[in-house]
Each structure stands twice: as structure tokens, then as C-alpha cells.
Amino acid sequence: MQLRVLGCYGGETPDHRTSSFLVDDSLLLDAGSACSGLPLEDQLKIKHILLTHTHMDHIRSIPFLLDNVLGKVSHKITIWGIPEVLELLHDNLFNNMIWPDFTKIPTPEKALLVLNPLTPGQETDVDGYKVTAIPVNHTVPTAGFIVDNGEMSLLYSGDTAETDEIWKAGNERANLKVVLAETSFPAEMAKFGDLTKHLTSENLPGELKKLNRPEVPVYIYHTKPAHNATIKSELAAIEGYDIRIMADGESYSF
Ligand SMILES: [Zn+2]
Ligand SMILES: [Zn+2]
């Protein structure tokens, strides 16, 4: 499995793009920066998006991606997520006010955009991968994902505060090879972590203890750009886990 970091931050500056990861060629995990982080010819290859939730930093490039590929590709773009996420996305973004309803463009029968619900906890075939959505603990309906290519599994936490189910599912997955885990704030901002339901560098270890797979590398995403340096130094002090900090533009092979 190839993973390309299009954006890995919980905010935006000219040097920081918001969360979006390309799995191999045609599957996206979230779509915060699928356009700003990917040349047009590669955008044309995207067929599926696993969407954790509807916060702006995870959906912001979907409207532009649809615009960019309309009339240039013969495939559809399918967004997969738990039913609440797809409903919020359709009602609040593709509502013909904020952006056109691409589930009816160019025609309802041949629409470019398809919204396909995932049943929580149930494995579904997406683009040849076995995908399981697992609800996590955020301020809006949110699910993390386990993506299994038949040889290995990747766990993507989604935005979350302390949570249990997804770590349990990861623990039970014998072929788990990599974890993408959110950490948004430094320890001193615990109050904001609680308020916005995100992890801090102080409560990440408790989550990794629940996962109980210390041999599996944990790639950190969703750090807030303004606090990135502090979070980095705090995470570097955590012992007993293989914690790595992502950066935009990096590619990994698992
Ligand atoms: Zn976010
Ligand atoms: Zn969020």
C-alpha cells in the first residue's frame, strides 16, 4: 500500500494543508486538500473518497475536485461514510446554495457524485479494499476507518477525543501495519481539546495503550499549525510507542 500525504494538518497556512491522504492511486481518506495537494492529472484518477466527517478541513476540496474532473472522466466519484455524514454533506454543501448538487449533475441518471453509506462495523468492498467504518468521539457524527488491502490493514482514527471501539477493532486486526492517529493540541490546551473533542499530546498515550500494539508505527496527523512545534516536542518525549509525525508531501510504502 502506498500512502501519499496531500495534507496532514488541522488547519491551513501557505505551508500547511488540511487532512487528505491518497491510498495508492484512486482512493482518498478525507478530502481537505485533494486539489491543492495533487496535480490535475492525478485528481482525474480519484474514484472513491472515505469521508470521516463533514468538518470543513476534511471536505473543502470535494467541490473543486468535482469541478476539475467533470466532463474529463467516465467514472463516478463515490463518497463513502456513515449515513449521518452523507446526509449532512448533501444537506449543507451540495444543496444548490453553497455548491451545486453534483448527485444530479450532469443528469440524475448519470451523476458524477455518488453518496454510498457504510454500515458501522460492517466490512464493505470499496475499490478492492475491505473497509470498515467505526464511529468515534467527535463533536459531529464521525467515523474512523480500517482499510484492508488483503495483505495489511491501515487504521485511520478520524478526528476524535478519547474513544474505545476503533482501538479495540485495531487490536483485533492481526495484519494491522500502520495507524494514522489524530493529535490536535499540546498538553497546555487540554481545555480546547475537551471542548472540540480532539486529542492532545498528553492523552494520546492513553489511546495507544488501548490499542495495545506497540510494534505498529503511529503516524500523527491533524496537529494545529500554530502549535505544531510544541506538539512535536511533547510527542518526542513519549516512550514505548513508534510515534512519527507526518508532513505534507511525504509518501510511504507499507
Ligand atoms: Zn479536522
Ligand atoms: Zn473535526
Short mmCIF file of C-alpha atoms and ligand atoms in Angstrom, two decimals:
data_model
loop_
_atom_site.label_atom_id
_atom_site.label_comp_id
_atom_site.label_asym_id
_atom_site.label_seq_id
_atom_site.Cartn_x
_atom_site.Cartn_y
_atom_site.Cartn_z
CA MET A 1 0.00 0.00 0.00
CA GLN A 2 1.26 3.44 -0.96
CA LEU A 3 0.16 6.41 1.11
CA ARG A 4 0.68 9.95 -0.12
CA VAL A 5 0.17 12.79 2.34
CA LEU A 6 -1.69 15.53 0.48
CA GLY A 7 -2.37 17.38 3.71
CA CYS A 8 -1.98 16.33 7.33
CA TYR A 9 -2.79 19.38 9.44
CA GLY A 10 -5.79 20.52 11.44
CA GLY A 11 -5.56 23.99 9.94
CA GLU A 12 -4.27 25.93 6.97
CA THR A 13 -1.38 28.28 6.17
CA PRO A 14 0.67 28.57 2.95
CA ASP A 15 2.86 25.79 4.44
CA HIS A 16 0.16 23.57 5.94
CA ARG A 17 -2.66 21.79 4.11
CA THR A 18 -5.71 20.17 5.71
CA SER A 19 -6.29 16.44 6.06
CA SER A 20 -6.28 14.26 2.95
CA PHE A 21 -4.36 11.08 2.18
CA LEU A 22 -4.15 9.24 -1.13
CA VAL A 23 -4.12 5.44 -0.86
CA ASP A 24 -2.41 4.05 -3.97
CA ASP A 25 -3.98 5.87 -6.95
CA SER A 26 -7.74 6.18 -6.69
CA LEU A 27 -8.82 6.12 -3.03
CA LEU A 28 -8.78 9.18 -0.77
CA LEU A 29 -9.00 9.28 3.01
CA ASP A 30 -10.76 12.61 3.55
CA ALA A 31 -10.53 15.44 1.07
CA GLY A 32 -9.21 18.52 2.80
CA SER A 33 -6.54 19.18 0.18
CA ALA A 34 -7.12 16.82 -2.73
CA CYS A 35 -6.87 19.73 -5.17
CA SER A 36 -4.15 21.89 -3.61
CA GLY A 37 -2.04 18.80 -2.87
CA LEU A 38 -2.44 16.86 -6.10
CA PRO A 39 -1.73 17.74 -9.76
CA LEU A 40 -4.75 17.71 -12.05
CA GLU A 41 -3.71 14.52 -13.88
CA ASP A 42 -3.69 12.67 -10.54
CA GLN A 43 -7.03 14.18 -9.49
CA LEU A 44 -8.53 12.56 -12.58
CA LYS A 45 -7.67 9.10 -11.17
CA ILE A 46 -9.64 9.55 -7.92
CA LYS A 47 -12.72 7.34 -7.81
CA HIS A 48 -13.52 6.90 -4.13
CA ILE A 49 -13.39 9.07 -1.01
CA LEU A 50 -13.72 7.70 2.52
CA LEU A 51 -15.11 10.64 4.47
CA THR A 52 -14.72 10.62 8.25
CA HIS A 53 -16.97 13.65 8.88
CA THR A 54 -18.22 16.92 7.48
CA HIS A 55 -15.94 19.47 9.15
CA MET A 56 -14.58 21.94 6.63
CA ASP A 57 -10.95 20.86 6.93
CA HIS A 58 -11.93 17.38 5.65
CA ILE A 59 -14.34 18.26 2.83
CA ARG A 60 -13.02 21.53 1.44
CA SER A 61 -11.58 20.20 -1.83
CA ILE A 62 -14.54 17.99 -2.79
CA PRO A 63 -16.42 20.82 -4.64
CA PHE A 64 -13.33 21.78 -6.64
CA LEU A 65 -12.39 18.18 -7.36
CA LEU A 66 -15.82 17.57 -8.89
CA ASP A 67 -15.47 20.74 -10.96
CA ASN A 68 -11.99 19.74 -12.12
CA VAL A 69 -12.94 16.26 -13.33
CA LEU A 70 -16.44 16.97 -14.70
CA GLY A 71 -16.52 16.10 -18.39
CA LYS A 72 -12.99 14.70 -18.26
CA VAL A 73 -13.60 11.27 -16.68
CA SER A 74 -16.04 8.48 -17.47
CA HIS A 75 -16.09 7.11 -13.90
CA LYS A 76 -18.13 8.39 -10.98
CA ILE A 77 -16.72 9.73 -7.74
CA THR A 78 -18.19 7.85 -4.80
CA ILE A 79 -18.08 9.25 -1.30
CA TRP A 80 -18.41 6.62 1.41
CA GLY A 81 -19.27 7.42 5.00
CA ILE A 82 -21.68 6.59 7.79
CA PRO A 83 -25.26 7.66 6.87
CA GLU A 84 -25.32 10.76 9.14
CA VAL A 85 -22.16 12.11 7.48
CA LEU A 86 -23.52 11.71 3.95
CA GLU A 87 -26.81 13.33 4.91
CA LEU A 88 -25.07 16.34 6.48
CA LEU A 89 -22.83 16.67 3.43
CA HIS A 90 -25.72 16.61 0.99
CA ASP A 91 -27.95 18.94 3.03
CA ASN A 92 -25.33 21.53 3.88
CA LEU A 93 -22.87 21.55 0.98
CA PHE A 94 -24.41 20.00 -2.14
CA ASN A 95 -27.69 21.84 -1.60
CA ASN A 96 -27.59 24.10 -4.69
CA MET A 97 -26.81 27.07 -2.46
CA ILE A 98 -23.31 26.54 -1.14
CA TRP A 99 -22.46 24.32 -4.17
CA PRO A 100 -24.45 22.61 -6.94
CA ASP A 101 -25.97 19.22 -6.16
CA PHE A 102 -23.48 17.03 -8.01
CA THR A 103 -25.59 13.94 -7.28
CA LYS A 104 -27.75 15.24 -10.15
CA ILE A 105 -25.07 16.61 -12.49
CA PRO A 106 -24.86 16.29 -15.44
CA THR A 107 -28.13 14.30 -15.08
CA PRO A 108 -29.65 12.40 -12.12
CA GLU A 109 -29.15 9.13 -14.07
CA LYS A 110 -25.51 9.80 -14.91
CA ALA A 111 -24.48 11.87 -11.93
CA LEU A 112 -20.78 12.38 -11.29
CA LEU A 113 -21.17 12.18 -7.50
CA VAL A 114 -22.50 9.14 -5.68
CA LEU A 115 -23.01 9.03 -1.91
CA ASN A 116 -22.76 5.47 -0.61
CA PRO A 117 -23.49 4.74 3.06
CA LEU A 118 -21.35 2.42 5.16
CA THR A 119 -22.89 0.43 8.00
CA PRO A 120 -20.76 0.93 11.12
CA GLY A 121 -18.72 -2.13 11.98
CA GLN A 122 -19.55 -3.93 8.75
CA GLU A 123 -16.82 -4.68 6.22
CA THR A 124 -17.59 -3.33 2.73
CA ASP A 125 -15.72 -3.66 -0.55
CA VAL A 126 -14.55 -0.23 -1.69
CA ASP A 127 -12.32 -0.04 -4.76
CA GLY A 128 -10.94 -3.53 -3.98
CA TYR A 129 -10.21 -2.69 -0.34
CA LYS A 130 -12.13 -4.10 2.60
CA VAL A 131 -13.27 -1.04 4.52
CA THR A 132 -14.83 -0.88 7.98
CA ALA A 133 -16.21 2.38 9.41
CA ILE A 134 -16.13 2.69 13.18
CA PRO A 135 -17.81 5.65 14.93
CA VAL A 136 -15.52 7.73 17.15
CA ASN A 137 -15.96 10.55 19.66
CA HIS A 138 -16.14 13.99 17.99
CA THR A 139 -18.50 17.00 18.07
CA VAL A 140 -20.36 15.86 14.93
CA PRO A 141 -21.10 12.34 13.62
CA THR A 142 -17.68 10.91 12.77
CA ALA A 143 -16.22 7.51 11.92
CA GLY A 144 -12.65 6.33 11.63
CA PHE A 145 -11.76 3.61 9.12
CA ILE A 146 -9.89 0.37 8.88
CA VAL A 147 -8.70 -0.22 5.31
CA ASP A 148 -7.51 -3.74 4.47
CA ASN A 149 -5.92 -4.50 1.08
CA GLY A 150 -5.82 -8.25 1.76
CA GLU A 151 -2.20 -8.16 2.92
CA MET A 152 -2.25 -5.44 5.55
CA SER A 153 -4.58 -3.06 7.33
CA LEU A 154 -4.36 0.67 7.94
CA LEU A 155 -6.28 2.28 10.80
CA TYR A 156 -7.31 5.93 10.35
CA SER A 157 -8.67 7.35 13.60
CA GLY A 158 -10.62 10.30 12.20
CA ASP A 159 -10.99 13.37 14.40
CA THR A 160 -11.68 12.13 17.89
CA ALA A 161 -11.28 12.64 21.60
CA GLU A 162 -10.89 9.61 23.84
CA THR A 163 -12.64 6.65 22.24
CA ASP A 164 -12.68 2.86 22.57
CA GLU A 165 -14.24 0.90 19.70
CA ILE A 166 -11.76 1.73 16.97
CA TRP A 167 -8.77 0.85 19.13
CA LYS A 168 -10.41 -2.46 20.06
CA ALA A 169 -11.03 -3.19 16.36
CA GLY A 170 -7.41 -2.32 15.56
CA ASN A 171 -6.14 -4.54 18.33
CA GLU A 172 -8.13 -7.48 16.95
CA ARG A 173 -6.77 -6.98 13.42
CA ALA A 174 -3.81 -9.39 13.04
CA ASN A 175 -2.49 -7.70 9.87
CA LEU A 176 -2.56 -4.14 11.28
CA LYS A 177 0.52 -2.45 9.86
CA VAL A 178 0.03 1.26 10.32
CA VAL A 179 -2.06 3.71 12.33
CA LEU A 180 -2.87 7.31 11.42
CA ALA A 181 -3.88 8.96 14.69
CA GLU A 182 -5.03 12.48 15.32
CA THR A 183 -3.36 14.79 17.80
CA SER A 184 -4.56 18.37 17.57
CA PHE A 185 -3.32 20.30 20.59
CA PRO A 186 -0.39 20.48 23.00
CA ALA A 187 -0.94 19.43 26.63
CA GLU A 188 -1.46 23.01 27.81
CA MET A 189 -4.54 23.30 25.57
CA ALA A 190 -6.41 20.36 27.14
CA LYS A 191 -9.39 22.64 27.71
CA PHE A 192 -9.75 23.21 23.96
CA GLY A 193 -9.24 19.51 23.30
CA ASP A 194 -12.19 18.76 25.60
CA LEU A 195 -14.31 21.50 24.06
CA THR A 196 -13.70 20.50 20.45
CA LYS A 197 -13.30 16.75 21.11
CA HIS A 198 -9.76 16.29 19.91
CA LEU A 199 -6.73 14.56 21.41
CA THR A 200 -3.78 16.37 22.94
CA SER A 201 -0.22 15.08 23.14
CA GLU A 202 -0.98 14.31 26.79
CA ASN A 203 -3.93 11.98 26.20
CA LEU A 204 -2.63 10.26 23.04
CA PRO A 205 -0.64 7.65 25.05
CA GLY A 206 -3.82 6.54 26.84
CA GLU A 207 -5.41 5.83 23.45
CA LEU A 208 -2.34 3.93 22.23
CA LYS A 209 -2.45 1.87 25.40
CA LYS A 210 -5.99 0.79 24.48
CA LEU A 211 -4.78 -0.21 21.00
CA ASN A 212 -2.01 -2.21 22.72
CA ARG A 213 0.04 -2.79 19.57
CA PRO A 214 3.31 -1.00 20.41
CA GLU A 215 5.09 -2.56 17.42
CA VAL A 216 2.79 -0.78 14.93
CA PRO A 217 4.01 2.66 13.78
CA VAL A 218 1.66 5.53 14.61
CA TYR A 219 1.69 8.45 12.18
CA ILE A 220 0.35 11.64 13.71
CA TYR A 221 -1.90 13.97 11.74
CA HIS A 222 -4.20 16.95 12.47
CA THR A 223 -1.75 18.99 14.53
CA LYS A 224 -2.83 22.64 14.61
CA PRO A 225 -0.21 24.59 12.64
CA ALA A 226 0.17 27.28 15.32
CA HIS A 227 1.09 24.62 17.90
CA ASN A 228 2.94 22.14 15.70
CA ALA A 229 6.39 22.69 17.22
CA THR A 230 5.16 22.25 20.82
CA ILE A 231 3.15 19.14 19.96
CA LYS A 232 6.18 17.68 18.16
CA SER A 233 8.46 18.11 21.15
CA GLU A 234 5.85 16.70 23.54
CA LEU A 235 5.26 13.65 21.33
CA ALA A 236 9.03 13.08 21.05
CA ALA A 237 9.12 12.60 24.83
CA ILE A 238 6.58 9.73 24.78
CA GLU A 239 8.24 6.37 25.30
CA GLY A 240 7.15 2.86 24.39
CA TYR A 241 5.50 3.63 21.04
CA ASP A 242 6.76 4.16 17.49
CA ILE A 243 5.33 7.66 17.00
CA ARG A 244 6.10 9.50 13.77
CA ILE A 245 4.97 12.98 12.77
CA MET A 246 3.65 13.39 9.25
CA ALA A 247 4.41 16.26 6.90
CA ASP A 248 2.60 17.35 3.74
CA GLY A 249 4.00 15.87 0.53
CA GLU A 250 5.50 12.76 2.13
CA SER A 251 4.87 9.30 0.67
CA TYR A 252 5.10 5.99 2.46
CA SER A 253 5.11 2.40 1.32
CA PHE A 254 3.66 -0.21 3.66
ZN ZN B 1 -10.42 18.12 11.39
ZN ZN B 2 -13.47 17.64 13.01
#
